[in-house]
């Protein structure tokens, strides 16, 4: 302060324009800051490293010990030796029930509860950041992370697959052969579909995050909700419940690997994801909009 | 100098002119109340912070100061009552008012794994009113103002409590403000830091910024505040210009080898609350000038070794209003 005692606010204001005549209506600045927080955090780096390690492990394991036909593993493992793209698909299939949801739960559960826990929430709100805007930015950042995680797994999978097994034509689940370019496009389509599914889950996490000041609690709650959804979906006796489950159509991404593509299941999955996103984002907004912030 | 006049339209003065209700109080509440369950944390308070004033918000721990500050800023909703900030009703006016209000609420809070500078950049990024083109300059100016520029690159987790407090103050200075709401701004600072913050607040107030300051340090409030309000058990028990709040009159203390005679003479003079402690005689002089008391003692043949007058402090007022020591929870 000794240096700055001569600097009055008027002097600072005279040197630089501090305040805009009007607030910026749309600005990527806060979202970018949010993304820098997420992707700059060591904990998240570790999480992403684990996600990326799975396709590497799969590719190396299959290289050393190729699966014999008729094994009990996921469908895509058998195709790996024939086309490297299958490493990406196998990795996505393996990570979908736990690792990918875990990553998304960690980010979305942290959204509001994390800021409340460090106390930064009160400073963001008095900056001011409108509560709806805060939720929108937090949700957008979680969705970007969901897509980034999916693309990371697929990207590392494709890379490892191409290095160890090469590319070339790809045999679809329905038996037809497609060219390598179309194969890459289909893998990208799978990523987009799974990304959207994970975004619907991020809405659940956002809602959980608005309920508590403990980010770990919100993450665990979101994971319980997701894993329970997987478990219930596997109990045929309660099939009346299945259409309402978050994860019911996640595995429908296989439909993108048939010829012709079966859009019925995919459309249903996208609608279910949209419904979950709308319901839980609205619930988060209703909960957080008028909540007393005492953290 | 020409730069100053051209850009002052975006400074505090320009913002003030742009806002409605310029003449009204900076903070005004009517019947503001907050109940948590059965407990009434804040009970029908009518706060009035005049523009340009430095308002000391006093009260024992748990008396409702922080709850009031949170309500003022729209963080929690009142159970009853209304309030305005800078002339605008809250919380409806939050979007237009809060950019002109800097706040330090219940201690500093930042992301521990980001540097001090990165933390300020983040807050600035969240502010839709702040000019992105000047963010870097303003962040460094704010850090410099609180003496943190040298530690700007350090992670927040490595900051001492005093440094954290300084960073929170810097955050309130990122853009020019018309009103600063500072909850215990000197908490955790060393004597040097406390003095610097006092100088800083005085400088800001001199520039026309209204300051609402809650503090534990009564002597400090006495030094820098123009107005004060005292909270006790959720109620505002006193409020007004500092000069009006202080109890009138002097308290005297005379040192003499003949205390009995001194007590008698001072009693005849109308001095109240007389007490004797060894060679020391103390009492409330009321409206009587101190020199008259000395003359009376000397005329009465009482040898006076020492004579001091003490103006009643804010602490005396505080104790008389709340009936307890300052750090006791209410």
XYZ file of C-alpha atoms in Angstrom, chain A residues 23-24 27-34 115 120 123-130 133-134 137, chain B residues 99 119-130 174:
37
model
C -23.032 -4.273 -19.402
C -21.966 -6.762 -22.015
C -19.637 -12.399 -23.146
C -17.531 -15.517 -23.260
C -15.310 -14.154 -20.486
C -16.998 -15.796 -17.527
C -17.421 -19.110 -19.355
C -13.758 -19.044 -20.389
C -12.769 -18.340 -16.800
C -14.917 -21.279 -15.719
C -18.162 -22.332 -4.867
C -16.468 -17.748 -3.433
C -18.428 -12.960 -3.964
C -19.599 -14.117 -7.405
C -23.206 -13.265 -6.555
C -22.299 -9.797 -5.304
C -20.029 -9.062 -8.289
C -22.897 -9.349 -9.394
C -23.509 -12.512 -11.352
C -27.218 -13.172 -11.746
C -26.506 -16.684 -15.437
C -24.308 -18.470 -12.918
C -22.441 -20.793 -17.250
C -21.658 -3.219 -9.995
C -8.450 -14.933 -8.549
C -8.999 -11.246 -9.242
C -9.011 -11.896 -12.990
C -11.760 -14.435 -12.445
C -13.935 -12.038 -10.454
C -13.377 -9.372 -13.068
C -14.341 -11.820 -15.821
C -17.636 -12.471 -14.066
C -18.460 -8.754 -13.988
C -20.366 -7.826 -17.127
C -19.776 -4.130 -16.445
C -16.003 -4.362 -16.226
C -11.276 -3.581 -9.251
